[in-house]
Amino acid sequence: DVKVTQSSRYLVKRTGEKVFLECVQDMDHENMFWYRQDPGLGLRLIYFSYDVKMKEKGDIPEGYSVSREKKERFSLILESASTNQTSMYLCASTWGFSGNTIYFGEGSWLTVV
Amino acid sequence: EDQVTQSPEALRLQEGESSSLNCSYTVSGLRGLFWYRQDPGKGPEFLFTLYSAGEEKEKERLKATLTKKESFLHITAPKPEDSATYLCAVRSNSGNTPLVFGKGTRLSVIA
């Protein structure tokens, strides 16, 4: 089975802190994604990556950055956390850009106080 | 711009009461339409992928169908454990595009 692992399930951070959310997949997938999910807004794409060291902005990249130094790992970085970044963050991965299934991690609940 | 609209936003069913969830989409060229189930506090769990109009897929009490403009997720004789949010997403065939999601249908099945 494909496994997408998000290292932190629940985090509480202070405004202004730098936050790292880590995601690892074990299926040699080329493509990895970071979404955030908020009530009433659904899933919104923050960034995605289709290869090591490559990244593309999604719909809401402001306030975020990403890092992909190794194929299996995709990190989401909040340079200076703000309260409006309190959300559930979901990492996903897939192979190729055809209609292949995209698999999700369990999510990371971030609260910024 | 690719768009996905799901209806209804919420659906409450009695156990055994069959119904359908709708996913309407507009996409430049469909590479795949995906259905996911999401339980509270968890990541989406993959259910089905549909690729072309007329295609159908089944899993237990769930059946997904696809036309050129919409997809339906039919739930036959639902049970309380089917309660979840069901998400629909599309992927277009224009370049390196990720999934575009609808906002989901929150299904509650009452015993």
PDB file of C-alpha atoms in Angstrom:
ATOM      1  CA  ASP A   1       0.000   0.000   0.000  1.00  0.00           C
ATOM      2  CA  VAL A   2       1.073   3.535  -0.709  1.00  0.00           C
ATOM      3  CA  LYS A   3       1.971   5.433   2.385  1.00  0.00           C
ATOM      4  CA  VAL A   4       2.139   9.201   2.684  1.00  0.00           C
ATOM      5  CA  THR A   5       3.331  10.164   6.129  1.00  0.00           C
ATOM      6  CA  GLN A   6       3.012  13.577   7.676  1.00  0.00           C
ATOM      7  CA  SER A   7       5.351  13.819  10.611  1.00  0.00           C
ATOM      8  CA  SER A   8       3.211  16.033  12.846  1.00  0.00           C
ATOM      9  CA  ARG A   9      -0.495  15.489  13.378  1.00  0.00           C
ATOM     10  CA  TYR A  10      -1.098  18.354  15.787  1.00  0.00           C
ATOM     11  CA  LEU A  11       0.970  21.477  16.276  1.00  0.00           C
ATOM     12  CA  VAL A  12       0.460  24.684  18.227  1.00  0.00           C
ATOM     13  CA  LYS A  13       2.748  27.550  17.280  1.00  0.00           C
ATOM     14  CA  ARG A  14       3.029  31.207  18.179  1.00  0.00           C
ATOM     15  CA  THR A  15       2.554  34.070  15.773  1.00  0.00           C
ATOM     16  CA  GLY A  16       5.818  34.868  14.039  1.00  0.00           C
ATOM     17  CA  GLU A  17       7.364  31.445  14.524  1.00  0.00           C
ATOM     18  CA  LYS A  18       8.883  29.554  11.612  1.00  0.00           C
ATOM     19  CA  VAL A  19       7.010  26.300  11.064  1.00  0.00           C
ATOM     20  CA  PHE A  20       8.070  23.205   9.154  1.00  0.00           C
ATOM     21  CA  LEU A  21       5.576  20.568   8.036  1.00  0.00           C
ATOM     22  CA  GLU A  22       7.217  17.425   6.740  1.00  0.00           C
ATOM     23  CA  CYS A  23       5.822  14.849   4.344  1.00  0.00           C
ATOM     24  CA  VAL A  24       7.377  11.567   3.211  1.00  0.00           C
ATOM     25  CA  GLN A  25       6.063   9.079   0.649  1.00  0.00           C
ATOM     26  CA  ASP A  26       7.337   5.572   0.123  1.00  0.00           C
ATOM     27  CA  MET A  27       6.275   4.859  -3.492  1.00  0.00           C
ATOM     28  CA  ASP A  28       8.910   6.727  -5.487  1.00  0.00           C
ATOM     29  CA  HIS A  29       6.267   9.203  -6.663  1.00  0.00           C
ATOM     30  CA  GLU A  30       7.504  12.090  -8.774  1.00  0.00           C
ATOM     31  CA  ASN A  31       4.759  14.510  -7.862  1.00  0.00           C
ATOM     32  CA  MET A  32       3.957  15.824  -4.432  1.00  0.00           C
ATOM     33  CA  PHE A  33       1.429  18.415  -3.276  1.00  0.00           C
ATOM     34  CA  TRP A  34       0.530  20.536  -0.281  1.00  0.00           C
ATOM     35  CA  TYR A  35      -3.103  21.530   0.284  1.00  0.00           C
ATOM     36  CA  ARG A  36      -4.829  23.321   3.096  1.00  0.00           C
ATOM     37  CA  GLN A  37      -8.409  22.547   4.036  1.00  0.00           C
ATOM     38  CA  ASP A  38     -10.759  24.979   5.720  1.00  0.00           C
ATOM     39  CA  PRO A  39     -14.482  24.677   6.470  1.00  0.00           C
ATOM     40  CA  GLY A  40     -16.554  26.039   3.615  1.00  0.00           C
ATOM     41  CA  LEU A  41     -13.527  26.531   1.371  1.00  0.00           C
ATOM     42  CA  GLY A  42     -12.606  22.957   0.605  1.00  0.00           C
ATOM     43  CA  LEU A  43      -9.106  21.906  -0.373  1.00  0.00           C
ATOM     44  CA  ARG A  44      -6.905  24.613  -1.808  1.00  0.00           C
ATOM     45  CA  LEU A  45      -3.544  23.951  -3.412  1.00  0.00           C
ATOM     46  CA  ILE A  46      -0.576  25.765  -1.883  1.00  0.00           C
ATOM     47  CA  TYR A  47       2.400  24.357  -3.809  1.00  0.00           C
ATOM     48  CA  PHE A  48       3.298  21.284  -5.778  1.00  0.00           C
ATOM     49  CA  SER A  49       6.470  19.697  -7.018  1.00  0.00           C
ATOM     50  CA  TYR A  50       6.972  17.431 -10.029  1.00  0.00           C
ATOM     51  CA  ASP A  51      10.623  16.633  -9.428  1.00  0.00           C
ATOM     52  CA  VAL A  52      13.417  17.064  -6.948  1.00  0.00           C
ATOM     53  CA  LYS A  53      14.267  20.738  -6.451  1.00  0.00           C
ATOM     54  CA  MET A  54      11.330  21.745  -8.667  1.00  0.00           C
ATOM     55  CA  LYS A  55       8.303  23.596  -7.350  1.00  0.00           C
ATOM     56  CA  GLU A  56       5.223  25.294  -8.715  1.00  0.00           C
ATOM     57  CA  LYS A  57       2.869  27.715  -7.015  1.00  0.00           C
ATOM     58  CA  GLY A  58      -0.678  26.624  -6.477  1.00  0.00           C
ATOM     59  CA  ASP A  59      -3.694  28.798  -5.809  1.00  0.00           C
ATOM     60  CA  ILE A  60      -2.653  30.215  -2.424  1.00  0.00           C
ATOM     61  CA  PRO A  61       1.163  30.289  -2.111  1.00  0.00           C
ATOM     62  CA  GLU A  62       1.419  33.575  -0.215  1.00  0.00           C
ATOM     63  CA  GLY A  63       3.039  33.142   3.194  1.00  0.00           C
ATOM     64  CA  TYR A  64       4.377  29.691   2.353  1.00  0.00           C
ATOM     65  CA  SER A  65       7.451  28.160   0.800  1.00  0.00           C
ATOM     66  CA  VAL A  66       8.442  24.585   0.055  1.00  0.00           C
ATOM     67  CA  SER A  67      11.525  22.443  -0.188  1.00  0.00           C
ATOM     68  CA  ARG A  68      12.124  19.221  -2.095  1.00  0.00           C
ATOM     69  CA  GLU A  69      15.704  18.094  -1.679  1.00  0.00           C
ATOM     70  CA  LYS A  70      14.937  14.384  -1.993  1.00  0.00           C
ATOM     71  CA  LYS A  71      12.329  12.641  -4.098  1.00  0.00           C
ATOM     72  CA  GLU A  72      10.493  11.112  -1.159  1.00  0.00           C
ATOM     73  CA  ARG A  73      10.290  14.244   0.991  1.00  0.00           C
ATOM     74  CA  PHE A  74       8.345  17.466   0.498  1.00  0.00           C
ATOM     75  CA  SER A  75       8.388  20.131   3.179  1.00  0.00           C
ATOM     76  CA  LEU A  76       6.037  23.049   3.669  1.00  0.00           C
ATOM     77  CA  ILE A  77       7.499  26.068   5.425  1.00  0.00           C
ATOM     78  CA  LEU A  78       5.655  28.923   7.068  1.00  0.00           C
ATOM     79  CA  GLU A  79       8.324  31.596   7.354  1.00  0.00           C
ATOM     80  CA  SER A  80       6.431  33.649   9.925  1.00  0.00           C
ATOM     81  CA  ALA A  81       3.255  31.966  11.096  1.00  0.00           C
ATOM     82  CA  SER A  82       0.110  34.032  11.383  1.00  0.00           C
ATOM     83  CA  THR A  83      -3.267  33.238  12.925  1.00  0.00           C
ATOM     84  CA  ASN A  84      -4.929  33.052   9.488  1.00  0.00           C
ATOM     85  CA  GLN A  85      -2.710  30.077   8.729  1.00  0.00           C
ATOM     86  CA  THR A  86      -4.492  28.021  11.357  1.00  0.00           C
ATOM     87  CA  SER A  87      -5.790  25.125   9.293  1.00  0.00           C
ATOM     88  CA  MET A  88      -5.522  21.469   8.389  1.00  0.00           C
ATOM     89  CA  TYR A  89      -2.648  20.827   5.997  1.00  0.00           C
ATOM     90  CA  LEU A  90      -2.705  17.829   3.685  1.00  0.00           C
ATOM     91  CA  CYS A  91       0.200  16.365   1.761  1.00  0.00           C
ATOM     92  CA  ALA A  92      -0.396  14.177  -1.298  1.00  0.00           C
ATOM     93  CA  SER A  93       1.627  12.347  -3.915  1.00  0.00           C
ATOM     94  CA  THR A  94       1.237  10.571  -7.243  1.00  0.00           C
ATOM     95  CA  TRP A  95       3.206   9.131 -10.101  1.00  0.00           C
ATOM     96  CA  GLY A  96       3.204  11.010 -13.372  1.00  0.00           C
ATOM     97  CA  PHE A  97       0.652  13.475 -14.679  1.00  0.00           C
ATOM     98  CA  SER A  98      -1.849  11.141 -16.237  1.00  0.00           C
ATOM     99  CA  GLY A  99      -4.972  10.086 -14.394  1.00  0.00           C
ATOM    100  CA  ASN A 100      -3.057   8.224 -11.722  1.00  0.00           C
ATOM    101  CA  THR A 101      -4.473   8.139  -8.246  1.00  0.00           C
ATOM    102  CA  ILE A 102      -3.317  10.822  -5.855  1.00  0.00           C
ATOM    103  CA  TYR A 103      -2.772   9.567  -2.314  1.00  0.00           C
ATOM    104  CA  PHE A 104      -3.110  11.721   0.780  1.00  0.00           C
ATOM    105  CA  GLY A 105      -1.509  11.745   4.183  1.00  0.00           C
ATOM    106  CA  GLU A 106      -3.494  11.893   7.387  1.00  0.00           C
ATOM    107  CA  GLY A 107      -3.192  15.647   7.714  1.00  0.00           C
ATOM    108  CA  SER A 108      -1.481  18.068  10.070  1.00  0.00           C
ATOM    109  CA  TRP A 109      -3.627  20.292  12.265  1.00  0.00           C
ATOM    110  CA  LEU A 110      -1.824  23.572  12.828  1.00  0.00           C
ATOM    111  CA  THR A 111      -3.043  26.136  15.341  1.00  0.00           C
ATOM    112  CA  VAL A 112      -1.283  29.499  15.414  1.00  0.00           C
ATOM    113  CA  VAL A 113      -1.898  31.511  18.573  1.00  0.00           C
TER     114      VAL A 113
ATOM    115  CA  GLU B   1     -10.442  27.464 -15.592  1.00  0.00           C
ATOM    116  CA  ASP B   2     -11.278  24.015 -14.297  1.00  0.00           C
ATOM    117  CA  GLN B   3     -14.192  23.955 -11.859  1.00  0.00           C
ATOM    118  CA  VAL B   4     -15.942  21.365  -9.746  1.00  0.00           C
ATOM    119  CA  THR B   5     -19.293  21.863  -8.021  1.00  0.00           C
ATOM    120  CA  GLN B   6     -20.745  19.295  -5.653  1.00  0.00           C
ATOM    121  CA  SER B   7     -24.337  19.056  -4.501  1.00  0.00           C
ATOM    122  CA  PRO B   8     -25.921  18.889  -2.086  1.00  0.00           C
ATOM    123  CA  GLU B   9     -23.587  20.390   0.511  1.00  0.00           C
ATOM    124  CA  ALA B  10     -25.060  18.116   3.154  1.00  0.00           C
ATOM    125  CA  LEU B  11     -27.320  15.086   3.003  1.00  0.00           C
ATOM    126  CA  ARG B  12     -29.036  13.268   5.806  1.00  0.00           C
ATOM    127  CA  LEU B  13     -30.350   9.766   5.120  1.00  0.00           C
ATOM    128  CA  GLN B  14     -32.028   7.077   7.118  1.00  0.00           C
ATOM    129  CA  GLU B  15     -30.213   3.759   7.166  1.00  0.00           C
ATOM    130  CA  GLY B  16     -31.228   1.857   4.021  1.00  0.00           C
ATOM    131  CA  GLU B  17     -32.417   4.974   2.166  1.00  0.00           C
ATOM    132  CA  SER B  18     -30.569   5.059  -1.159  1.00  0.00           C
ATOM    133  CA  SER B  19     -29.549   8.344  -2.762  1.00  0.00           C
ATOM    134  CA  SER B  20     -27.025  10.026  -5.070  1.00  0.00           C
ATOM    135  CA  LEU B  21     -24.408  12.717  -4.736  1.00  0.00           C
ATOM    136  CA  ASN B  22     -23.680  14.972  -7.703  1.00  0.00           C
ATOM    137  CA  CYS B  23     -20.418  16.354  -9.030  1.00  0.00           C
ATOM    138  CA  SER B  24     -20.625  18.791 -11.941  1.00  0.00           C
ATOM    139  CA  TYR B  25     -17.414  19.763 -13.645  1.00  0.00           C
ATOM    140  CA  THR B  26     -15.955  21.933 -16.364  1.00  0.00           C
ATOM    141  CA  VAL B  27     -12.498  21.081 -17.586  1.00  0.00           C
ATOM    142  CA  SER B  28     -10.556  21.738 -20.760  1.00  0.00           C
ATOM    143  CA  GLY B  29      -9.947  18.055 -21.274  1.00  0.00           C
ATOM    144  CA  LEU B  30     -10.593  15.381 -18.695  1.00  0.00           C
ATOM    145  CA  ARG B  31      -7.678  13.233 -17.672  1.00  0.00           C
ATOM    146  CA  GLY B  32      -9.543  11.717 -14.736  1.00  0.00           C
ATOM    147  CA  LEU B  33     -12.351  12.292 -12.247  1.00  0.00           C
ATOM    148  CA  PHE B  34     -11.692  11.134  -8.710  1.00  0.00           C
ATOM    149  CA  TRP B  35     -13.927  10.374  -5.746  1.00  0.00           C
ATOM    150  CA  TYR B  36     -12.578  10.430  -2.210  1.00  0.00           C
ATOM    151  CA  ARG B  37     -14.084   9.754   1.186  1.00  0.00           C
ATOM    152  CA  GLN B  38     -12.939  11.849   4.131  1.00  0.00           C
ATOM    153  CA  ASP B  39     -13.664  11.069   7.759  1.00  0.00           C
ATOM    154  CA  PRO B  40     -13.480  13.904  10.316  1.00  0.00           C
ATOM    155  CA  GLY B  41      -9.910  14.838  11.179  1.00  0.00           C
ATOM    156  CA  LYS B  42      -8.391  12.509   8.590  1.00  0.00           C
ATOM    157  CA  GLY B  43      -6.963  12.754   5.104  1.00  0.00           C
ATOM    158  CA  PRO B  44      -9.063  11.881   2.039  1.00  0.00           C
ATOM    159  CA  GLU B  45      -9.210   8.201   1.211  1.00  0.00           C
ATOM    160  CA  PHE B  46      -9.285   7.250  -2.466  1.00  0.00           C
ATOM    161  CA  LEU B  47     -12.444   5.545  -3.738  1.00  0.00           C
ATOM    162  CA  PHE B  48     -12.625   5.654  -7.544  1.00  0.00           C
ATOM    163  CA  THR B  49     -11.135   7.103 -10.713  1.00  0.00           C
ATOM    164  CA  LEU B  50     -13.279   7.504 -13.832  1.00  0.00           C
ATOM    165  CA  TYR B  51     -11.699   8.365 -17.152  1.00  0.00           C
ATOM    166  CA  SER B  52     -14.377   8.571 -19.818  1.00  0.00           C
ATOM    167  CA  ALA B  53     -18.104   9.170 -20.227  1.00  0.00           C
ATOM    168  CA  GLY B  54     -20.154   6.044 -19.698  1.00  0.00           C
ATOM    169  CA  GLU B  55     -17.692   4.484 -17.306  1.00  0.00           C
ATOM    170  CA  GLU B  56     -18.971   3.046 -14.014  1.00  0.00           C
ATOM    171  CA  LYS B  57     -17.194   1.664 -10.963  1.00  0.00           C
ATOM    172  CA  GLU B  58     -18.518  -0.049  -7.862  1.00  0.00           C
ATOM    173  CA  LYS B  59     -17.276  -0.742  -4.378  1.00  0.00           C
ATOM    174  CA  GLU B  60     -19.568  -2.283  -1.796  1.00  0.00           C
ATOM    175  CA  ARG B  61     -22.588   0.073  -1.490  1.00  0.00           C
ATOM    176  CA  LEU B  62     -21.039   2.772  -3.685  1.00  0.00           C
ATOM    177  CA  LYS B  63     -21.288   3.153  -7.442  1.00  0.00           C
ATOM    178  CA  ALA B  64     -19.736   6.012  -9.404  1.00  0.00           C
ATOM    179  CA  THR B  65     -20.837   7.006 -12.888  1.00  0.00           C
ATOM    180  CA  LEU B  66     -19.558   9.585 -15.350  1.00  0.00           C
ATOM    181  CA  THR B  67     -21.028  11.690 -18.146  1.00  0.00           C
ATOM    182  CA  LYS B  68     -19.368  14.474 -20.112  1.00  0.00           C
ATOM    183  CA  LYS B  69     -20.521  17.084 -17.610  1.00  0.00           C
ATOM    184  CA  GLU B  70     -21.074  15.341 -14.282  1.00  0.00           C
ATOM    185  CA  SER B  71     -20.486  12.357 -12.111  1.00  0.00           C
ATOM    186  CA  PHE B  72     -22.781  10.696  -9.626  1.00  0.00           C
ATOM    187  CA  LEU B  73     -21.933   8.714  -6.548  1.00  0.00           C
ATOM    188  CA  HIS B  74     -24.842   6.399  -5.871  1.00  0.00           C
ATOM    189  CA  ILE B  75     -25.176   5.007  -2.365  1.00  0.00           C
ATOM    190  CA  THR B  76     -27.366   1.941  -2.088  1.00  0.00           C
ATOM    191  CA  ALA B  77     -28.879   0.984   1.273  1.00  0.00           C
ATOM    192  CA  PRO B  78     -26.419   3.094   3.253  1.00  0.00           C
ATOM    193  CA  LYS B  79     -25.265   2.253   6.758  1.00  0.00           C
ATOM    194  CA  PRO B  80     -24.176   4.630   9.543  1.00  0.00           C
ATOM    195  CA  GLU B  81     -20.528   3.800   8.801  1.00  0.00           C
ATOM    196  CA  ASP B  82     -20.964   5.414   5.374  1.00  0.00           C
ATOM    197  CA  SER B  83     -21.261   8.779   7.115  1.00  0.00           C
ATOM    198  CA  ALA B  84     -18.396  10.961   5.884  1.00  0.00           C
ATOM    199  CA  THR B  85     -17.623  13.825   3.538  1.00  0.00           C
ATOM    200  CA  TYR B  86     -17.354  12.744  -0.084  1.00  0.00           C
ATOM    201  CA  LEU B  87     -15.027  14.756  -2.283  1.00  0.00           C
ATOM    202  CA  CYS B  88     -14.940  14.931  -6.058  1.00  0.00           C
ATOM    203  CA  ALA B  89     -11.894  16.147  -7.981  1.00  0.00           C
ATOM    204  CA  VAL B  90     -10.835  16.446 -11.608  1.00  0.00           C
ATOM    205  CA  ARG B  91      -7.531  16.491 -13.377  1.00  0.00           C
ATOM    206  CA  SER B  92      -7.271  18.073 -16.801  1.00  0.00           C
ATOM    207  CA  ASN B  93      -4.936  17.050 -19.570  1.00  0.00           C
ATOM    208  CA  SER B  94      -3.450  20.503 -20.060  1.00  0.00           C
ATOM    209  CA  GLY B  95       0.133  20.386 -18.856  1.00  0.00           C
ATOM    210  CA  ASN B  96       1.265  19.643 -15.315  1.00  0.00           C
ATOM    211  CA  THR B  97      -2.015  20.292 -13.590  1.00  0.00           C
ATOM    212  CA  PRO B  98      -2.861  19.020 -10.130  1.00  0.00           C
ATOM    213  CA  LEU B  99      -6.307  18.029  -8.878  1.00  0.00           C
ATOM    214  CA  VAL B 100      -9.110  20.567  -8.597  1.00  0.00           C
ATOM    215  CA  PHE B 101     -11.499  19.697  -5.804  1.00  0.00           C
ATOM    216  CA  GLY B 102     -15.125  20.400  -5.130  1.00  0.00           C
ATOM    217  CA  LYS B 103     -16.119  21.444  -1.620  1.00  0.00           C
ATOM    218  CA  GLY B 104     -17.608  18.094  -0.803  1.00  0.00           C
ATOM    219  CA  THR B 105     -20.912  16.606   0.308  1.00  0.00           C
ATOM    220  CA  ARG B 106     -21.270  15.836   3.993  1.00  0.00           C
ATOM    221  CA  LEU B 107     -23.295  12.642   4.318  1.00  0.00           C
ATOM    222  CA  SER B 108     -24.956  11.582   7.563  1.00  0.00           C
ATOM    223  CA  VAL B 109     -26.660   8.190   7.768  1.00  0.00           C
ATOM    224  CA  ILE B 110     -28.953   7.780  10.753  1.00  0.00           C
ATOM    225  CA  ALA B 111     -29.723   4.355  12.224  1.00  0.00           C
TER     226      ALA B 111
END
